[in-house]
Coordinates of C-alpha atoms and ligand atoms in Angstrom, one line a residue:
M19 CA 0.0 0.0 0.0
A20 CA 1.1 3.5 -0.6
K21 CA 2.7 5.1 2.4
N22 CA 1.5 8.6 2.5
K23 CA 2.8 11.6 4.4
T24 CA 2.1 15.2 4.2
I25 CA 4.6 17.4 2.5
F26 CA 4.6 21.0 1.3
T27 CA 5.5 21.5 -2.3
C28 CA 6.3 24.7 -4.2
Q29 CA 3.9 24.8 -7.2
K30 CA 6.3 26.9 -9.2
C31 CA 9.6 24.9 -9.0
G32 CA 8.7 21.7 -7.2
S33 CA 10.9 22.3 -4.2
Q34 CA 9.6 20.4 -1.1
S35 CA 9.7 21.1 2.6
A36 CA 8.4 19.4 5.7
K37 CA 6.8 22.6 6.9
W38 CA 5.0 25.4 5.1
L39 CA 7.1 28.3 3.9
G40 CA 5.9 31.8 2.8
K41 CA 8.8 32.2 0.3
C42 CA 10.3 29.4 -1.7
P43 CA 14.1 29.3 -1.0
D44 CA 14.8 28.0 -4.5
C45 CA 12.8 30.1 -6.8
N46 CA 11.9 33.0 -4.5
S47 CA 8.2 33.0 -5.3
W48 CA 5.8 33.9 -2.5
N49 CA 2.9 31.9 -1.3
S50 CA 3.6 29.0 -3.6
F51 CA 3.8 26.2 -1.0
V52 CA 0.8 23.9 -1.0
E53 CA 0.2 20.9 1.3
E54 CA 0.1 17.6 -0.6
D55 CA -0.2 14.0 0.4
Y56 CA 3.0 12.6 -1.0
A57 CA 3.1 8.9 -2.0
Y58 CA 6.5 7.5 -2.3
P59 CA 7.0 6.7 -6.0
S60 CA 8.5 3.4 -5.2
S61 CA 5.2 2.3 -3.6
G62 CA 1.8 2.5 -5.4
K63 CA 1.1 -0.7 -7.3
P64 CA 4.5 -2.4 -7.8
K65 CA 3.2 -5.6 -9.3
E66 CA 1.1 -3.9 -12.0
R67 CA 3.9 -1.5 -12.8
A68 CA 6.5 -4.2 -13.2
A69 CA 4.2 -5.9 -15.7
L70 CA 3.8 -2.7 -17.7
Y71 CA 7.4 -1.6 -17.9
K72 CA 9.5 -4.7 -17.8
E73 CA 12.9 -4.3 -19.2
E74 CA 16.1 -6.3 -18.3
P75 CA 19.6 -4.8 -18.1
V76 CA 21.7 -5.4 -21.2
L77 CA 25.5 -5.1 -21.9
L78 CA 26.5 -1.8 -23.4
K79 CA 28.2 -3.7 -26.3
D80 CA 25.0 -5.5 -27.1
V81 CA 22.9 -2.3 -27.4
Q82 CA 21.6 -1.9 -30.9
I83 CA 21.2 1.5 -32.4
K84 CA 18.7 1.7 -35.2
E85 CA 19.6 4.0 -38.0
S86 CA 16.3 5.5 -38.8
N87 CA 15.3 6.6 -35.3
R88 CA 13.9 10.0 -36.3
I89 CA 10.6 10.7 -37.9
Q90 CA 10.2 13.8 -40.0
T91 CA 7.0 15.7 -39.4
D92 CA 7.6 17.7 -42.6
I93 CA 6.7 20.8 -40.7
V94 CA 10.2 22.2 -41.4
E95 CA 10.1 24.8 -38.6
L96 CA 9.3 22.1 -36.1
D97 CA 11.7 19.5 -37.4
R98 CA 14.5 22.0 -37.1
V99 CA 13.6 22.9 -33.5
L100 CA 13.6 19.2 -32.6
G101 CA 17.1 18.8 -34.2
G102 CA 16.0 17.1 -37.4
G103 CA 12.7 15.4 -36.6
I104 CA 11.0 13.5 -33.8
V105 CA 13.3 11.0 -32.1
K106 CA 11.6 7.6 -31.5
G107 CA 11.1 6.8 -27.8
S108 CA 11.8 10.4 -26.7
V109 CA 9.6 12.5 -24.4
V110 CA 9.0 16.1 -25.5
L111 CA 7.4 18.7 -23.2
V112 CA 5.6 21.4 -25.0
G113 CA 5.0 24.3 -22.6
G114 CA 3.3 27.6 -23.0
D115 CA 0.6 30.0 -21.9
P116 CA -3.0 28.8 -22.2
G117 CA -4.5 29.6 -25.6
I118 CA -1.1 30.0 -27.3
G119 CA -1.6 27.1 -29.7
K120 CA -0.2 24.0 -28.0
S121 CA -3.3 21.8 -28.8
T122 CA -3.4 23.2 -32.3
I123 CA 0.2 22.3 -33.2
S124 CA -0.1 18.9 -31.5
L125 CA -3.1 18.0 -33.6
Q126 CA -1.3 19.2 -36.7
I127 CA 1.7 17.1 -35.8
S128 CA -0.6 14.1 -35.1
N129 CA -2.4 14.5 -38.4
Q130 CA 0.9 14.9 -40.3
L131 CA 2.4 11.7 -38.9
S132 CA -0.8 9.7 -39.2
Q133 CA -0.9 10.7 -42.9
K134 CA 2.6 9.5 -43.3
G135 CA 1.5 6.0 -42.1
H136 CA 2.4 6.2 -38.4
T137 CA -0.1 5.3 -35.7
V138 CA -0.9 8.2 -33.4
L139 CA -2.9 8.4 -30.2
Y140 CA -4.1 11.8 -29.1
V141 CA -5.1 11.8 -25.4
S142 CA -7.3 14.8 -24.9
G143 CA -8.0 15.2 -21.2
E144 CA -9.3 18.8 -21.5
E145 CA -11.5 18.6 -24.5
S146 CA -14.1 16.0 -25.6
V147 CA -13.5 13.8 -28.6
A148 CA -16.2 15.9 -30.4
Q149 CA -14.4 19.1 -29.7
T150 CA -11.1 17.7 -30.9
K151 CA -12.9 16.6 -34.1
L152 CA -14.2 20.1 -34.6
R153 CA -10.7 21.5 -34.2
A154 CA -9.4 19.0 -36.7
A155 CA -12.1 20.0 -39.1
R156 CA -11.1 23.7 -38.7
L157 CA -7.6 22.7 -39.5
G158 CA -8.8 20.9 -42.6
H159 CA -8.0 17.4 -41.3
T160 CA -10.6 14.7 -42.0
G161 CA -8.6 11.9 -40.4
S162 CA -9.2 9.6 -43.3
G163 CA -6.2 7.9 -44.8
G164 CA -4.3 7.5 -41.5
L165 CA -4.5 6.0 -38.1
L166 CA -5.2 8.9 -35.7
Y167 CA -6.9 7.7 -32.5
I168 CA -8.5 10.2 -30.1
V169 CA -9.5 9.4 -26.5
N170 CA -10.8 11.6 -23.7
Q171 CA -9.1 10.1 -20.7
T172 CA -7.3 11.4 -17.6
D173 CA -6.6 8.2 -15.6
L174 CA -3.0 7.3 -16.3
S175 CA -3.4 3.6 -15.8
L176 CA -6.1 3.5 -18.5
I177 CA -4.0 5.7 -20.8
A178 CA -1.1 3.2 -20.3
E179 CA -3.5 0.4 -21.3
H180 CA -4.5 2.2 -24.5
I181 CA -0.8 2.7 -25.3
N182 CA 0.0 -0.9 -24.7
K183 CA -3.0 -2.0 -26.8
L184 CA -2.7 0.4 -29.8
K185 CA 1.1 0.5 -29.8
P186 CA 1.1 4.0 -31.3
E187 CA 4.4 5.6 -32.5
L188 CA 3.3 9.0 -31.2
V189 CA 1.2 9.8 -28.1
I190 CA 0.1 13.3 -27.3
I191 CA -0.9 13.9 -23.7
D192 CA -3.0 17.1 -23.7
S193 CA -2.4 18.1 -20.9
I194 CA -0.1 16.5 -18.3
Q195 CA -1.8 18.7 -15.7
V196 CA -5.1 16.9 -16.0
V197 CA -3.7 13.4 -15.9
F198 CA -3.7 11.6 -12.6
E199 CA -2.3 8.4 -11.2
P200 CA -5.0 6.9 -8.9
S201 CA -2.5 5.5 -6.4
I202 CA -1.4 9.0 -5.4
S203 CA -3.9 10.8 -3.3
S204 CA -3.0 14.4 -4.4
S205 CA -5.3 16.1 -6.8
A206 CA -4.5 16.2 -10.6
G207 CA -2.2 19.1 -11.4
S208 CA -0.3 19.0 -8.1
V209 CA 3.5 18.7 -8.3
S210 CA 3.4 15.1 -7.0
Q211 CA 0.9 14.0 -9.6
V212 CA 2.4 15.8 -12.5
R213 CA 5.9 14.5 -11.7
E214 CA 4.8 11.0 -11.0
C215 CA 2.7 10.8 -14.2
A216 CA 5.4 12.2 -16.3
G217 CA 7.9 9.8 -14.8
I218 CA 5.7 6.8 -15.6
L219 CA 5.0 8.0 -19.1
T220 CA 8.7 8.6 -19.7
Q221 CA 9.5 5.0 -18.6
L222 CA 6.7 3.8 -20.9
A223 CA 8.2 5.8 -23.8
K224 CA 11.7 4.4 -23.3
T225 CA 10.6 0.8 -23.0
T226 CA 8.1 0.8 -25.9
A227 CA 9.9 3.2 -28.2
T228 CA 6.8 5.4 -28.3
T229 CA 7.4 9.1 -28.7
I230 CA 5.3 11.0 -26.1
F231 CA 4.5 14.7 -26.3
L232 CA 3.5 16.1 -22.9
I233 CA 1.6 19.4 -23.1
G234 CA 1.9 21.6 -20.1
H235 CA 0.3 25.0 -19.3
V236 CA 2.5 27.6 -17.9
T237 CA 0.7 28.8 -14.8
K238 CA 1.3 32.2 -13.2
E239 CA 0.0 31.1 -9.8
G240 CA -2.5 28.8 -8.2
T241 CA -2.2 25.2 -7.3
I242 CA -1.4 23.8 -10.7
A243 CA 2.2 22.7 -11.2
G244 CA 3.9 24.4 -14.1
P245 CA 5.9 22.6 -16.8
R246 CA 9.2 23.7 -15.2
V247 CA 8.9 20.9 -12.6
L248 CA 9.2 18.4 -15.5
E249 CA 12.1 19.8 -17.4
H250 CA 14.7 17.5 -15.8
I251 CA 12.6 14.4 -16.6
V252 CA 12.0 14.8 -20.3
D253 CA 14.4 14.7 -23.2
T254 CA 13.3 17.9 -25.0
V255 CA 11.6 21.0 -23.7
L256 CA 9.9 23.2 -26.2
Y257 CA 8.2 26.5 -25.2
F258 CA 5.6 28.3 -27.2
E259 CA 6.2 32.0 -26.9
G260 CA 4.5 35.1 -28.3
D261 CA 1.7 37.4 -27.6
R262 CA -1.7 35.7 -27.5
F263 CA -3.1 38.6 -29.4
S264 CA -0.6 38.8 -32.2
A265 CA -0.5 36.2 -34.9
Y266 CA 3.1 35.2 -34.5
R267 CA 4.2 32.3 -32.4
I268 CA 7.8 31.2 -31.6
L269 CA 8.5 27.6 -30.7
R270 CA 11.8 27.5 -28.9
A271 CA 13.9 24.5 -27.7
V272 CA 15.2 25.2 -24.3
K273 CA 16.5 21.7 -23.7
N274 CA 17.2 19.1 -26.2
R275 CA 19.1 15.8 -25.6
F276 CA 19.0 15.2 -29.4
G277 CA 19.8 18.5 -30.9
S278 CA 20.9 22.1 -30.2
T279 CA 19.0 24.4 -27.9
N280 CA 17.8 27.9 -28.6
E281 CA 16.7 26.8 -32.0
I282 CA 13.5 28.5 -32.9
G283 CA 10.6 27.9 -35.3
V284 CA 8.3 30.7 -36.3
F285 CA 4.6 30.2 -36.9
E286 CA 1.6 32.3 -37.7
M287 CA -1.8 31.5 -36.3
G288 CA -4.4 31.8 -38.9
S289 CA -8.0 30.7 -39.3
E290 CA -6.8 27.3 -40.4
G291 CA -4.2 26.7 -37.6
L292 CA -0.5 27.4 -37.4
K293 CA 1.4 28.1 -40.6
E294 CA 5.1 28.0 -40.9
V295 CA 6.9 31.3 -41.5
S296 CA 10.0 30.6 -43.5
N297 CA 11.2 34.3 -43.8
P298 CA 10.8 35.6 -40.2
S299 CA 13.2 38.5 -40.7
E300 CA 11.0 40.1 -43.4
I301 CA 8.0 39.7 -41.2
F302 CA 9.6 41.2 -38.1
L303 CA 10.8 44.2 -40.0
S304 CA 7.7 44.6 -42.2
E305 CA 6.1 47.3 -40.0
R306 CA 9.2 49.2 -39.3
P307 CA 8.8 53.0 -39.6
K308 CA 11.2 54.8 -41.8
N309 CA 13.4 57.7 -40.7
V310 CA 12.1 57.7 -37.1
S311 CA 14.4 58.1 -34.1
G312 CA 14.8 55.3 -31.6
S313 CA 14.6 52.4 -34.1
V314 CA 17.7 50.2 -34.8
V315 CA 17.9 46.8 -36.5
V316 CA 20.1 44.0 -35.2
A317 CA 20.7 40.5 -36.4
V318 CA 20.4 38.2 -33.4
L319 CA 21.2 34.5 -33.6
E320 CA 18.5 32.2 -32.6
G321 CA 20.0 28.7 -32.5
S322 CA 21.6 28.3 -35.9
R323 CA 19.6 31.0 -37.6
P324 CA 20.2 34.7 -37.8
L325 CA 17.1 36.8 -37.4
L326 CA 16.7 40.5 -38.1
V327 CA 14.7 42.3 -35.4
E328 CA 14.0 45.9 -34.7
I329 CA 14.8 47.4 -31.4
Q330 CA 12.7 50.4 -30.5
A331 CA 13.4 52.9 -27.8
L332 CA 11.5 55.8 -26.4
V333 CA 13.1 58.4 -24.2
S334 CA 10.9 61.1 -22.6
R335 CA 11.2 63.4 -19.7
S336 CA 9.9 61.9 -16.6
S337 CA 6.9 63.5 -15.1
F338 CA 7.2 61.7 -11.8
G339 CA 9.8 62.0 -9.2
Y340 CA 11.7 59.0 -10.4
A341 CA 12.5 57.9 -13.9
R342 CA 10.8 54.8 -15.2
R343 CA 12.6 52.1 -17.1
R344 CA 10.8 49.3 -19.0
A345 CA 12.1 46.6 -21.3
E346 CA 9.9 44.3 -23.4
G347 CA 11.6 41.3 -24.9
F348 CA 15.0 42.4 -23.5
D349 CA 16.6 41.8 -20.2
F350 CA 15.8 44.6 -17.7
N351 CA 19.1 44.4 -15.9
R352 CA 21.0 44.6 -19.2
L353 CA 19.0 47.7 -20.0
S354 CA 20.0 49.3 -16.7
L355 CA 23.6 48.5 -17.4
L356 CA 23.5 50.0 -20.9
V357 CA 21.8 53.2 -19.6
A358 CA 24.6 53.5 -17.0
V359 CA 27.3 53.1 -19.7
L360 CA 25.5 55.7 -21.8
E361 CA 25.5 58.1 -18.9
K362 CA 29.0 57.5 -17.7
R363 CA 31.0 56.9 -20.9
I364 CA 29.1 58.9 -23.4
G365 CA 27.8 61.6 -21.1
L366 CA 24.1 61.4 -21.9
S367 CA 22.1 62.7 -19.0
L368 CA 19.4 60.1 -18.8
E369 CA 18.8 60.3 -15.0
A370 CA 15.5 62.2 -15.3
E371 CA 14.3 60.4 -18.5
D372 CA 11.8 57.6 -18.7
I373 CA 13.3 54.9 -21.0
F374 CA 11.2 52.3 -22.7
V375 CA 12.8 49.6 -24.9
N376 CA 10.8 47.2 -27.0
V377 CA 11.7 44.4 -29.3
A378 CA 9.2 44.5 -32.2
G379 CA 7.4 41.4 -33.1
G380 CA 7.0 40.0 -29.6
I381 CA 10.3 38.1 -29.7
K382 CA 12.5 37.8 -26.6
I383 CA 16.3 38.4 -27.1
E384 CA 19.0 36.8 -25.0
D385 CA 21.8 37.3 -27.4
P386 CA 24.3 39.9 -26.0
S387 CA 25.1 41.1 -29.6
A388 CA 21.9 43.2 -29.4
D389 CA 23.5 45.5 -26.7
L390 CA 24.8 47.9 -29.3
A391 CA 21.4 48.2 -31.0
V392 CA 19.7 48.9 -27.7
A393 CA 22.3 51.5 -26.8
L394 CA 22.1 53.2 -30.2
A395 CA 18.3 53.1 -30.1
I396 CA 18.3 54.9 -26.7
S397 CA 20.8 57.5 -27.8
S398 CA 18.9 58.1 -31.1
A399 CA 15.7 58.5 -29.2
F400 CA 17.2 60.8 -26.6
R401 CA 18.7 63.0 -29.3
D402 CA 15.6 62.6 -31.5
Q403 CA 17.9 61.8 -34.4
P404 CA 17.2 58.7 -36.6
V405 CA 20.1 56.4 -37.4
L406 CA 21.4 56.0 -41.0
E407 CA 19.0 54.4 -43.3
G408 CA 19.6 50.8 -44.2
L409 CA 21.8 50.2 -41.1
M410 CA 22.2 47.0 -39.1
V411 CA 24.4 46.9 -36.1
L412 CA 26.1 44.1 -34.1
G413 CA 28.1 44.2 -30.9
E414 CA 28.1 43.5 -27.2
V415 CA 28.7 46.6 -25.0
G416 CA 31.3 46.3 -22.2
L417 CA 31.3 48.4 -19.0
A418 CA 34.1 50.6 -20.3
G419 CA 32.0 51.5 -23.3
E420 CA 34.0 49.1 -25.6
I421 CA 32.4 47.1 -28.3
R422 CA 33.0 43.4 -28.0
S423 CA 33.0 40.8 -30.7
V424 CA 30.0 38.7 -31.6
T425 CA 29.8 35.1 -32.8
Q426 CA 29.0 34.1 -36.4
A427 CA 29.2 37.6 -37.8
A428 CA 29.2 36.4 -41.4
S429 CA 25.8 34.7 -41.3
R430 CA 24.3 37.7 -39.6
I431 CA 25.7 40.1 -42.1
N432 CA 24.5 37.8 -44.9
E433 CA 21.0 37.9 -43.6
A434 CA 21.1 41.7 -43.6
E435 CA 22.5 41.9 -47.0
K436 CA 19.8 39.5 -48.3
L437 CA 17.2 41.9 -47.0
G438 CA 18.8 45.0 -48.7
F439 CA 20.6 46.6 -45.8
K440 CA 23.4 48.9 -46.9
H441 CA 25.5 49.5 -43.8
C442 CA 26.6 47.4 -41.0
I443 CA 28.4 48.6 -37.8
L444 CA 30.2 45.7 -36.2
P445 CA 32.9 45.1 -33.6
A446 CA 36.4 45.6 -35.0
N447 CA 37.5 42.2 -33.8
S448 CA 34.6 40.5 -35.6
L449 CA 35.6 42.2 -38.8
K450 CA 39.2 40.9 -38.4
N451 CA 38.0 37.4 -38.1
L452 CA 35.6 37.7 -41.1
N453 CA 36.6 35.5 -44.0
T454 CA 33.6 36.2 -46.2
K455 CA 33.5 39.2 -48.6
F456 CA 30.3 41.2 -48.9
K457 CA 29.6 43.3 -52.0
K458 CA 26.3 45.0 -51.3
I459 CA 26.7 45.9 -47.7
E460 CA 29.3 48.3 -46.3
L461 CA 31.0 47.1 -43.1
T462 CA 32.2 49.7 -40.6
P463 CA 34.3 48.4 -37.7
V464 CA 34.1 50.1 -34.3
A465 CA 35.9 49.7 -31.1
T466 CA 33.9 52.0 -28.8
L467 CA 30.3 52.9 -28.2
K468 CA 31.2 56.5 -28.8
A469 CA 32.5 55.8 -32.3
A470 CA 29.4 53.7 -33.0
I471 CA 27.0 56.5 -32.0
D472 CA 28.9 59.0 -34.2
I473 CA 28.8 56.7 -37.2
A474 CA 25.2 55.6 -36.8
S475 CA 24.0 59.2 -36.6
G476 CA 26.0 60.1 -39.7
Q477 CA 28.3 62.5 -37.8
A478 CA 31.5 60.7 -38.4
V479 CA 33.3 60.0 -41.7
K480 CA 33.2 56.3 -42.0
S481 CA 36.6 54.6 -41.9
K482 CA 36.9 51.4 -43.8
Ligands
TYD507 P1 -5.0 26.1 -28.5 O1 -4.2 25.3 -29.4 O2 -6.3 25.6 -28.0 O3 -4.2 26.7 -27.3 P2 -3.6 25.8 -26.0 O4 -3.8 24.4 -26.3 O5 -2.1 26.3 -26.0 O6 -4.3 26.3 -24.8 O7 -5.2 27.5 -29.3 C1 -6.3 28.2 -29.0 C2 -6.3 29.6 -29.7 O8 -5.9 29.5 -31.1 C3 -7.7 30.1 -29.6 O9 -7.6 31.4 -29.2 C4 -8.2 30.0 -31.0 C5 -6.9 30.1 -31.9 N1 -7.0 29.3 -33.1 C6 -7.0 30.0 -34.3 O10 -6.8 31.2 -34.3 N2 -7.0 29.3 -35.5 C7 -7.2 28.0 -35.5 O11 -7.2 27.4 -36.6 C8 -7.3 27.3 -34.3 C9 -7.4 25.8 -34.2 C10 -7.2 28.0 -33.1
MG508 MG1 -5.1 23.1 -25.2

């Protein structure tokens, strides 16, 4: 029998404690500890479990690796994010805010694979079979010509039975937060349940070579465990990002045991589901205003792919006692640092100015090579002076106001040249290491932020 005891679990990060805590010592969130009955995973129903997931140890030398262990979905943006297709027997967690499109893409993947002759089981715990059918109809999928099974089930032992009976190659669990294992007394969606269910499904995936997609809602608060508590269990973690109210969605791999991370796929949500966007740079720049101060373009690297994005800054005199600073899509601490460098090294007096920085298109930037673009956007907005037309800038800004080199400058410049950019300001060191020649774009190396500002505003004579 399950041996239960009471334990307090942080619903944000899964940290556990024997007593209730107001603030989680691991993730610093407040009021996130909830009392749960914790059943030791080793208890439960050992006999039944042993029968379901029986596997004997084998010698390393005897392990056979099959060649074709990836299935292409033919959704190019997704295959790239996964590192070249779905790996058989892997567990993929798809996280994201409610309503962002997790069920939609899962159904599209299911349809795609079933049409290619693979058996797929879609376990919809949140929506009825009829609702799923309606969604499929909206996406233009009839289901004929393939084996796509749908079941509305939340009991994990029954789901495992279906998997063992149908032997599908792909199983979608939509969502992991509604699935429950009856031997654990906590309610569905609690950390214990979510973790235990994911653990059992992972074992099942490994022993039956079934690929399992777990869908997890990102929750801001409340008693539902977020997908973060599962990140260490699964092989691949994909997050769906983007503004619910804009059409663009970015699928990002934050962990991938079978490919590189930070790879992104760009999709557009339309009336017939998610469509791939193969030229994201063009889309992100399409609404860029011409000849306006505070707008600078940078080529950031997202995984293996350069992406041109527009950084916008607005600087206006603060009407309150203190100056406000806001960053959307860019790290706030990084913004504070750049403002300090602009004040100290360039001499801009920004202390009484409100500063807002926004990355257009709803994309989030982590690449430090966007520093220079942010600094130039702020200085351009402050002086109300647009930067040169057709300019793309690259560079990390150091505390001394120096411009540091960026990785893979050539592929970034190439992307800018392709889209008709005429000038590129880049770190002097990056230019030195550049082997490629560019004909249509003029490259201007800089060593300091001061020089970059002068050149971008057209005040300095460009030195080749
Ligand atoms: P959904 O996949 O249900 O989100 P999640 O599973 O992540 O909660 O997506 C729901 C949203 O997408 C909803 O607001 C409706 C919209 N949508 C479209 O715009 N077009 C479509 O073809 C579909 C299926 C959904
Ligand atoms: Mg859903």
